[in-house]
Structures are given as structure tokens and as C-alpha cells.
Amino acid sequence: MAKMGVIGDRDSVLLFKAVGLDVFCETDGEKANMLLHRLARQGYAVVYVTETLYPHCKETILEYQAQAYPAIIPIPDATGTRNIGMGALKQNVEKAVGVDILFNN
């Protein structure tokens, strides 16, 4: 079974422990970047990062974006969504399909 982890503030990530994910409580962007590198070296297939930390880890995320693993996925934190995950999904669909098929009106 592939290893999966989640990085973010304690209130946002602690519940993920109940469903079997490895939980890493972190709020500092620089430490989160180092943690992402460590998890990639340790063979994690999926790492969820709270939307609060996601912008601080953008360079590290871009490094791994061209690789199959780890998939680094933004998730809302305890305060709610900032629509970063939906924005990333929109960009990926546009890149794959060539047009905005999700949000065009």
C-alpha cells in the first residue's frame, strides 16, 4: 500500500490520522518545504498540503510536478477554502484539453 501523508496546522490535519494517513503538524513554510522533500525521499505517493501552506511550498511543488510521485494536493484547512485546489484543477484541465470546460459559462 502506498504511503500517504498530510501537512498543515494541527486543527486541520489531526482528523486524517483516524483514516490512516501520516500526519505532520507544521505551520512554517520553510519547514514544510523541507518536510515535502523528506517525504518524497521516503517514497510517499500522495501528500496533502493545506491551502494555507501551499503557496509557501510552490517551488518545491513545481519540482515534483513533473514526476509521478509524490502527488502534492492542496486541501482546505480548518478555516475554510481559498479555492487554490479548484484553481489548480482548472489549470490542469485547461492544459490537458485546451479549453476551460469546467467553469466556462
Tab-separated table of N, CA, C and O in Angstrom:
chain	number	residue	atom	x	y	z
A	1	MET	N	0.840	-1.174	0.000
A	1	MET	CA	0.000	0.000	0.000
A	1	MET	C	0.893	1.248	0.000
A	1	MET	O	1.880	1.319	0.720
A	2	ALA	N	0.536	2.233	-0.799
A	2	ALA	CA	1.314	3.460	-0.914
A	2	ALA	C	1.182	4.304	0.343
A	2	ALA	O	0.124	4.333	0.981
A	3	LYS	N	2.266	4.997	0.672
A	3	LYS	CA	2.226	5.877	1.835
A	3	LYS	C	1.585	7.204	1.445
A	3	LYS	O	1.851	7.754	0.376
A	4	MET	N	0.722	7.703	2.343
A	4	MET	CA	0.083	8.996	2.133
A	4	MET	C	0.233	9.816	3.407
A	4	MET	O	0.162	9.278	4.512
A	5	GLY	N	0.441	11.115	3.220
A	5	GLY	CA	0.600	11.994	4.364
A	5	GLY	C	-0.129	13.300	4.152
A	5	GLY	O	-0.557	13.623	3.045
A	6	VAL	N	-0.240	14.047	5.229
A	6	VAL	CA	-0.893	15.353	5.176
A	6	VAL	C	-0.083	16.322	6.035
A	6	VAL	O	0.366	15.970	7.118
A	7	ILE	N	0.115	17.533	5.505
A	7	ILE	CA	0.891	18.557	6.189
A	7	ILE	C	0.012	19.781	6.401
A	7	ILE	O	-0.628	20.257	5.466
A	8	GLY	N	0.012	20.290	7.616
A	8	GLY	CA	-0.738	21.507	7.904
A	8	GLY	C	-0.836	21.756	9.396
A	8	GLY	O	-0.219	21.056	10.203
A	9	ASP	N	-1.646	22.752	9.740
A	9	ASP	CA	-1.813	23.064	11.158
A	9	ASP	C	-2.558	21.925	11.855
A	9	ASP	O	-3.296	21.167	11.233
A	10	ARG	N	-2.342	21.813	13.142
A	10	ARG	CA	-2.855	20.695	13.934
A	10	ARG	C	-4.360	20.516	13.792
A	10	ARG	O	-4.850	19.409	13.594
A	11	ASP	N	-5.118	21.595	13.897
A	11	ASP	CA	-6.576	21.505	13.831
A	11	ASP	C	-7.059	20.988	12.478
A	11	ASP	O	-8.102	20.342	12.395
A	12	SER	N	-6.331	21.274	11.432
A	12	SER	CA	-6.751	20.888	10.090
A	12	SER	C	-6.380	19.454	9.723
A	12	SER	O	-7.071	18.822	8.926
A	13	VAL	N	-5.293	18.930	10.282
A	13	VAL	CA	-4.788	17.646	9.813
A	13	VAL	C	-4.974	16.476	10.772
A	13	VAL	O	-4.887	15.329	10.352
A	14	LEU	N	-5.258	16.740	12.012
A	14	LEU	CA	-5.313	15.664	13.006
A	14	LEU	C	-6.358	14.601	12.681
A	14	LEU	O	-6.136	13.417	12.889
A	15	LEU	N	-7.471	14.992	12.108
A	15	LEU	CA	-8.527	14.042	11.769
A	15	LEU	C	-8.071	13.015	10.730
A	15	LEU	O	-8.560	11.885	10.713
A	16	PHE	N	-7.112	13.380	9.891
A	16	PHE	CA	-6.630	12.469	8.862
A	16	PHE	C	-5.938	11.244	9.465
A	16	PHE	O	-5.845	10.208	8.828
A	17	LYS	N	-5.474	11.377	10.681
A	17	LYS	CA	-4.832	10.255	11.365
A	17	LYS	C	-5.833	9.110	11.567
A	17	LYS	O	-5.479	7.939	11.483
A	18	ALA	N	-7.101	9.466	11.791
A	18	ALA	CA	-8.140	8.466	12.014
A	18	ALA	C	-8.395	7.599	10.783
A	18	ALA	O	-8.850	6.458	10.911
A	19	VAL	N	-8.094	8.121	9.603
A	19	VAL	CA	-8.303	7.334	8.382
A	19	VAL	C	-7.012	6.719	7.855
A	19	VAL	O	-6.963	6.217	6.733
A	20	GLY	N	-5.948	6.794	8.648
A	20	GLY	CA	-4.725	6.076	8.324
A	20	GLY	C	-3.625	6.847	7.623
A	20	GLY	O	-2.618	6.265	7.242
A	21	LEU	N	-3.786	8.153	7.448
A	21	LEU	CA	-2.727	8.944	6.837
A	21	LEU	C	-1.693	9.327	7.890
A	21	LEU	O	-2.012	9.452	9.074
A	22	ASP	N	-0.464	9.506	7.455
A	22	ASP	CA	0.578	10.018	8.336
A	22	ASP	C	0.383	11.526	8.433
A	22	ASP	O	0.271	12.214	7.420
A	23	VAL	N	0.334	12.029	9.649
A	23	VAL	CA	0.024	13.438	9.897
A	23	VAL	C	1.277	14.177	10.337
A	23	VAL	O	2.011	13.714	11.215
A	24	PHE	N	1.513	15.337	9.715
A	24	PHE	CA	2.660	16.174	10.049
A	24	PHE	C	2.144	17.580	10.346
A	24	PHE	O	1.698	18.280	9.432
A	25	CYS	N	2.177	17.950	11.605
A	25	CYS	CA	1.696	19.263	12.023
A	25	CYS	C	2.804	20.282	11.778
A	25	CYS	O	3.862	20.219	12.399
A	26	GLU	N	2.544	21.185	10.867
A	26	GLU	CA	3.527	22.206	10.511
A	26	GLU	C	2.807	23.454	10.026
A	26	GLU	O	1.836	23.370	9.285
A	27	THR	N	3.295	24.623	10.455
A	27	THR	CA	2.706	25.886	10.008
A	27	THR	C	3.738	26.794	9.343
A	27	THR	O	3.366	27.789	8.730
A	28	ASP	N	5.006	26.448	9.446
A	28	ASP	CA	6.078	27.248	8.862
A	28	ASP	C	6.349	26.782	7.419
A	28	ASP	O	6.573	25.594	7.183
A	29	GLY	N	6.323	27.702	6.477
A	29	GLY	CA	6.506	27.366	5.071
A	29	GLY	C	7.839	26.721	4.754
A	29	GLY	O	7.910	25.751	3.997
A	30	GLU	N	8.921	27.250	5.317
A	30	GLU	CA	10.259	26.702	5.053
A	30	GLU	C	10.385	25.278	5.589
A	30	GLU	O	10.917	24.389	4.917
A	31	LYS	N	9.877	25.046	6.783
A	31	LYS	CA	9.918	23.695	7.352
A	31	LYS	C	9.031	22.746	6.554
A	31	LYS	O	9.357	21.570	6.384
A	32	ALA	N	7.909	23.250	6.045
A	32	ALA	CA	7.024	22.425	5.217
A	32	ALA	C	7.727	22.023	3.922
A	32	ALA	O	7.570	20.890	3.457
A	33	ASN	N	8.513	22.926	3.334
A	33	ASN	CA	9.285	22.595	2.139
A	33	ASN	C	10.274	21.471	2.416
A	33	ASN	O	10.386	20.524	1.638
A	34	MET	N	10.994	21.581	3.512
A	34	MET	CA	11.962	20.533	3.873
A	34	MET	C	11.238	19.212	4.118
A	34	MET	O	11.725	18.151	3.727
A	35	LEU	N	10.081	19.291	4.746
A	35	LEU	CA	9.290	18.094	5.021
A	35	LEU	C	8.812	17.446	3.718
A	35	LEU	O	8.849	16.224	3.582
A	36	LEU	N	8.396	18.249	2.758
A	36	LEU	CA	7.987	17.699	1.454
A	36	LEU	C	9.132	16.947	0.788
A	36	LEU	O	8.936	15.843	0.252
A	37	HIS	N	10.328	17.513	0.820
A	37	HIS	CA	11.500	16.831	0.249
A	37	HIS	C	11.760	15.509	0.975
A	37	HIS	O	12.031	14.487	0.343
A	38	ARG	N	11.660	15.533	2.293
A	38	ARG	CA	11.897	14.317	3.077
A	38	ARG	C	10.864	13.237	2.744
A	38	ARG	O	11.211	12.066	2.546
A	39	LEU	N	9.596	13.627	2.649
A	39	LEU	CA	8.547	12.656	2.347
A	39	LEU	C	8.721	12.082	0.943
A	39	LEU	O	8.477	10.895	0.713
A	40	ALA	N	9.160	12.901	0.003
A	40	ALA	CA	9.426	12.415	-1.356
A	40	ALA	C	10.548	11.377	-1.334
A	40	ALA	O	10.442	10.327	-1.988
A	41	ARG	N	11.608	11.652	-0.583
A	41	ARG	CA	12.717	10.697	-0.477
A	41	ARG	C	12.270	9.397	0.188
A	41	ARG	O	12.793	8.327	-0.108
A	42	GLN	N	11.304	9.497	1.104
A	42	GLN	CA	10.829	8.318	1.823
A	42	GLN	C	9.775	7.534	1.046
A	42	GLN	O	9.245	6.552	1.540
A	43	GLY	N	9.455	7.972	-0.160
A	43	GLY	CA	8.566	7.202	-1.020
A	43	GLY	C	7.079	7.448	-0.847
A	43	GLY	O	6.275	6.589	-1.222
A	44	TYR	N	6.694	8.591	-0.333
A	44	TYR	CA	5.269	8.895	-0.220
A	44	TYR	C	4.683	9.095	-1.614
A	44	TYR	O	5.264	9.778	-2.453
A	45	ALA	N	3.532	8.485	-1.864
A	45	ALA	CA	2.882	8.601	-3.169
A	45	ALA	C	2.003	9.845	-3.234
A	45	ALA	O	1.898	10.473	-4.280
A	46	VAL	N	1.360	10.189	-2.127
A	46	VAL	CA	0.457	11.338	-2.070
A	46	VAL	C	0.739	12.124	-0.801
A	46	VAL	O	0.855	11.549	0.283
A	47	VAL	N	0.843	13.442	-0.964
A	47	VAL	CA	0.987	14.329	0.191
A	47	VAL	C	-0.037	15.456	0.030
A	47	VAL	O	-0.026	16.179	-0.958
A	48	TYR	N	-0.930	15.545	0.987
A	48	TYR	CA	-1.901	16.633	1.013
A	48	TYR	C	-1.288	17.783	1.801
A	48	TYR	O	-0.679	17.567	2.850
A	49	VAL	N	-1.465	19.003	1.301
A	49	VAL	CA	-0.930	20.195	1.957
A	49	VAL	C	-2.077	21.189	2.107
A	49	VAL	O	-2.811	21.432	1.139
A	50	THR	N	-2.231	21.756	3.291
A	50	THR	CA	-3.313	22.716	3.483
A	50	THR	C	-3.105	23.933	2.590
A	50	THR	O	-1.977	24.305	2.265
A	51	GLU	N	-4.211	24.540	2.180
A	51	GLU	CA	-4.146	25.684	1.273
A	51	GLU	C	-3.397	26.865	1.881
A	51	GLU	O	-2.865	27.695	1.153
A	52	THR	N	-3.312	26.932	3.195
A	52	THR	CA	-2.539	27.992	3.844
A	52	THR	C	-1.053	27.822	3.569
A	52	THR	O	-0.344	28.795	3.317
A	53	LEU	N	-0.565	26.598	3.614
A	53	LEU	CA	0.863	26.315	3.373
A	53	LEU	C	1.215	26.198	1.899
A	53	LEU	O	2.357	26.443	1.505
A	54	TYR	N	0.267	25.820	1.078
A	54	TYR	CA	0.514	25.530	-0.333
A	54	TYR	C	1.287	26.634	-1.063
A	54	TYR	O	2.273	26.333	-1.741
A	55	PRO	N	0.907	27.919	-0.947
A	55	PRO	CA	1.667	28.966	-1.649
A	55	PRO	C	3.117	29.074	-1.182
A	55	PRO	O	4.000	29.421	-1.964
A	56	HIS	N	3.386	28.754	0.081
A	56	HIS	CA	4.743	28.826	0.620
A	56	HIS	C	5.614	27.680	0.096
A	56	HIS	O	6.839	27.755	0.192
A	57	CYS	N	4.978	26.639	-0.438
A	57	CYS	CA	5.698	25.460	-0.921
A	57	CYS	C	5.711	25.389	-2.442
A	57	CYS	O	6.030	24.344	-3.014
A	58	LYS	N	5.362	26.464	-3.114
A	58	LYS	CA	5.174	26.451	-4.566
A	58	LYS	C	6.417	25.967	-5.321
A	58	LYS	O	6.308	25.170	-6.239
A	59	GLU	N	7.607	26.432	-4.940
A	59	GLU	CA	8.829	25.998	-5.640
A	59	GLU	C	9.045	24.494	-5.506
A	59	GLU	O	9.378	23.816	-6.472
A	60	THR	N	8.874	23.983	-4.308
A	60	THR	CA	9.037	22.547	-4.074
A	60	THR	C	7.987	21.763	-4.845
A	60	THR	O	8.291	20.733	-5.453
A	61	ILE	N	6.765	22.256	-4.855
A	61	ILE	CA	5.682	21.588	-5.582
A	61	ILE	C	6.002	21.539	-7.072
A	61	ILE	O	5.814	20.510	-7.720
A	62	LEU	N	6.518	22.628	-7.610
A	62	LEU	CA	6.881	22.659	-9.028
A	62	LEU	C	7.986	21.659	-9.354
A	62	LEU	O	8.009	21.081	-10.442
A	63	GLU	N	8.912	21.445	-8.418
A	63	GLU	CA	9.978	20.462	-8.623
A	63	GLU	C	9.416	19.066	-8.835
A	63	GLU	O	9.912	18.304	-9.661
A	64	TYR	N	8.391	18.719	-8.071
A	64	TYR	CA	7.834	17.372	-8.118
A	64	TYR	C	6.683	17.237	-9.097
A	64	TYR	O	6.212	16.133	-9.347
A	65	GLN	N	6.227	18.338	-9.674
A	65	GLN	CA	5.078	18.311	-10.568
A	65	GLN	C	5.332	17.468	-11.817
A	65	GLN	O	4.421	16.828	-12.330
A	66	ALA	N	6.551	17.439	-12.291
A	66	ALA	CA	6.876	16.681	-13.496
A	66	ALA	C	7.096	15.194	-13.208
A	66	ALA	O	7.234	14.399	-14.120
A	67	GLN	N	7.141	14.830	-11.943
A	67	GLN	CA	7.360	13.441	-11.560
A	67	GLN	C	6.036	12.779	-11.199
A	67	GLN	O	5.072	13.446	-10.838
A	68	ALA	N	6.011	11.470	-11.282
A	68	ALA	CA	4.791	10.740	-10.945
A	68	ALA	C	4.487	10.814	-9.449
A	68	ALA	O	3.335	10.917	-9.046
A	69	TYR	N	5.540	10.754	-8.646
A	69	TYR	CA	5.351	10.763	-7.192
A	69	TYR	C	6.293	11.728	-6.535
A	69	TYR	O	7.418	11.875	-7.007
A	70	PRO	N	5.929	12.367	-5.499
A	70	PRO	CA	4.612	12.338	-4.868
A	70	PRO	C	3.646	13.303	-5.549
A	70	PRO	O	4.054	14.333	-6.074
A	71	ALA	N	2.387	12.943	-5.525
A	71	ALA	CA	1.343	13.877	-5.942
A	71	ALA	C	1.095	14.796	-4.742
A	71	ALA	O	0.829	14.316	-3.642
A	72	ILE	N	1.235	16.085	-4.945
A	72	ILE	CA	1.046	17.053	-3.857
A	72	ILE	C	-0.251	17.789	-4.125
A	72	ILE	O	-0.389	18.488	-5.125
A	73	ILE	N	-1.207	17.602	-3.228
A	73	ILE	CA	-2.573	18.054	-3.454
A	73	ILE	C	-2.989	19.047	-2.373
A	73	ILE	O	-2.895	18.740	-1.182
A	74	PRO	N	-3.483	20.228	-2.778
A	74	PRO	CA	-3.950	21.201	-1.792
A	74	PRO	C	-5.321	20.811	-1.238
A	74	PRO	O	-6.174	20.304	-1.971
A	75	ILE	N	-5.485	21.029	0.059
A	75	ILE	CA	-6.774	20.785	0.703
A	75	ILE	C	-7.129	21.988	1.562
A	75	ILE	O	-6.240	22.700	2.037
A	76	PRO	N	-8.421	22.246	1.778
A	76	PRO	CA	-8.811	23.350	2.661
A	76	PRO	C	-8.326	23.087	4.087
A	76	PRO	O	-8.161	21.942	4.491
A	77	ASP	N	-8.123	24.159	4.832
A	77	ASP	CA	-7.756	23.986	6.231
A	77	ASP	C	-8.993	24.200	7.100
A	77	ASP	O	-10.106	24.312	6.592
A	78	ALA	N	-8.804	24.241	8.401
A	78	ALA	CA	-9.922	24.350	9.338
A	78	ALA	C	-10.698	25.660	9.187
A	78	ALA	O	-11.859	25.732	9.581
A	79	THR	N	-10.083	26.671	8.591
A	79	THR	CA	-10.772	27.956	8.440
A	79	THR	C	-11.594	28.026	7.157
A	79	THR	O	-12.340	28.972	6.957
A	80	GLY	N	-11.454	27.049	6.276
A	80	GLY	CA	-12.218	27.037	5.031
A	80	GLY	C	-11.319	27.031	3.813
A	80	GLY	O	-10.101	27.012	3.918
A	81	THR	N	-11.939	27.097	2.661
A	81	THR	CA	-11.186	27.008	1.409
A	81	THR	C	-10.756	28.379	0.903
A	81	THR	O	-11.405	29.376	1.168
A	82	ARG	N	-9.664	28.381	0.177
A	82	ARG	CA	-9.173	29.575	-0.505
A	82	ARG	C	-9.223	29.358	-2.020
A	82	ARG	O	-8.661	30.104	-2.786
A	83	ASN	N	-9.863	28.263	-2.434
A	83	ASN	CA	-10.045	27.888	-3.839
A	83	ASN	C	-8.735	27.635	-4.585
A	83	ASN	O	-8.708	27.686	-5.807
A	84	ILE	N	-7.670	27.352	-3.871
A	84	ILE	CA	-6.393	27.025	-4.510
A	84	ILE	C	-6.486	25.681	-5.219
A	84	ILE	O	-6.022	25.532	-6.349
A	85	GLY	N	-7.121	24.708	-4.591
A	85	GLY	CA	-7.271	23.391	-5.195
A	85	GLY	C	-8.092	23.445	-6.467
A	85	GLY	O	-7.743	22.836	-7.481
A	86	MET	N	-9.172	24.192	-6.456
A	86	MET	CA	-10.018	24.310	-7.635
A	86	MET	C	-9.281	25.047	-8.757
A	86	MET	O	-9.409	24.698	-9.927
A	87	GLY	N	-8.488	26.043	-8.392
A	87	GLY	CA	-7.693	26.759	-9.389
A	87	GLY	C	-6.670	25.853	-10.054
A	87	GLY	O	-6.477	25.908	-11.271
A	88	ALA	N	-6.023	25.010	-9.262
A	88	ALA	CA	-5.040	24.069	-9.811
A	88	ALA	C	-5.719	23.053	-10.721
A	88	ALA	O	-5.200	22.719	-11.790
A	89	LEU	N	-6.889	22.584	-10.320
A	89	LEU	CA	-7.642	21.646	-11.149
A	89	LEU	C	-8.022	22.291	-12.482
A	89	LEU	O	-7.865	21.692	-13.544
A	90	LYS	N	-8.467	23.522	-12.435
A	90	LYS	CA	-8.856	24.261	-13.641
A	90	LYS	C	-7.662	24.385	-14.600
A	90	LYS	O	-7.782	24.139	-15.795
A	91	GLN	N	-6.502	24.750	-14.063
A	91	GLN	CA	-5.294	24.882	-14.897
A	91	GLN	C	-4.913	23.556	-15.541
A	91	GLN	O	-4.549	23.509	-16.719
A	92	ASN	N	-4.981	22.469	-14.783
A	92	ASN	CA	-4.614	21.161	-15.328
A	92	ASN	C	-5.574	20.706	-16.412
A	92	ASN	O	-5.152	20.136	-17.420
A	93	VAL	N	-6.868	20.960	-16.224
A	93	VAL	CA	-7.853	20.581	-17.236
A	93	VAL	C	-7.646	21.411	-18.496
A	93	VAL	O	-7.676	20.892	-19.612
A	94	GLU	N	-7.415	22.712	-18.336
A	94	GLU	CA	-7.166	23.570	-19.495
A	94	GLU	C	-5.927	23.111	-20.260
A	94	GLU	O	-5.914	23.107	-21.488
A	95	LYS	N	-4.884	22.719	-19.526
A	95	LYS	CA	-3.652	22.258	-20.166
A	95	LYS	C	-3.901	20.948	-20.931
A	95	LYS	O	-3.430	20.776	-22.046
A	96	ALA	N	-4.674	20.061	-20.344
A	96	ALA	CA	-4.921	18.764	-20.969
A	96	ALA	C	-5.888	18.851	-22.148
A	96	ALA	O	-5.671	18.223	-23.184
A	97	VAL	N	-6.945	19.636	-22.011
A	97	VAL	CA	-7.997	19.689	-23.014
A	97	VAL	C	-7.800	20.827	-23.994
A	97	VAL	O	-8.188	20.740	-25.162
A	98	GLY	N	-7.224	21.915	-23.530
A	98	GLY	CA	-7.001	23.067	-24.396
A	98	GLY	C	-8.004	24.195	-24.190
A	98	GLY	O	-7.816	25.284	-24.676
A	99	VAL	N	-9.076	23.913	-23.477
A	99	VAL	CA	-10.092	24.942	-23.185
A	99	VAL	C	-10.628	24.737	-21.778
A	99	VAL	O	-10.481	23.666	-21.199
A	100	ASP	N	-11.285	25.742	-21.276
A	100	ASP	CA	-11.899	25.679	-19.956
A	100	ASP	C	-13.256	25.008	-20.059
A	100	ASP	O	-14.235	25.641	-20.430
A	101	ILE	N	-13.324	23.707	-19.767
A	101	ILE	CA	-14.592	23.004	-19.849
A	101	ILE	C	-15.310	22.929	-18.504
A	101	ILE	O	-16.454	22.507	-18.428
A	102	LEU	N	-14.627	23.342	-17.442
A	102	LEU	CA	-15.216	23.253	-16.105
A	102	LEU	C	-15.994	24.513	-15.719
A	102	LEU	O	-17.056	24.411	-15.115
A	103	PHE	N	-15.456	25.669	-16.026
A	103	PHE	CA	-16.011	26.899	-15.471
A	103	PHE	C	-16.528	27.879	-16.503
A	103	PHE	O	-16.907	28.980	-16.157
A	104	ASN	N	-16.498	27.516	-17.775
A	104	ASN	CA	-16.989	28.490	-18.747
A	104	ASN	C	-18.511	28.583	-18.672
A	104	ASN	O	-19.197	27.619	-18.440
A	105	ASN	N	-18.996	29.776	-18.840
A	105	ASN	CA	-20.440	29.995	-18.707
A	105	ASN	C	-21.085	30.187	-20.064
A	105	ASN	O	-20.662	30.696	-20.956
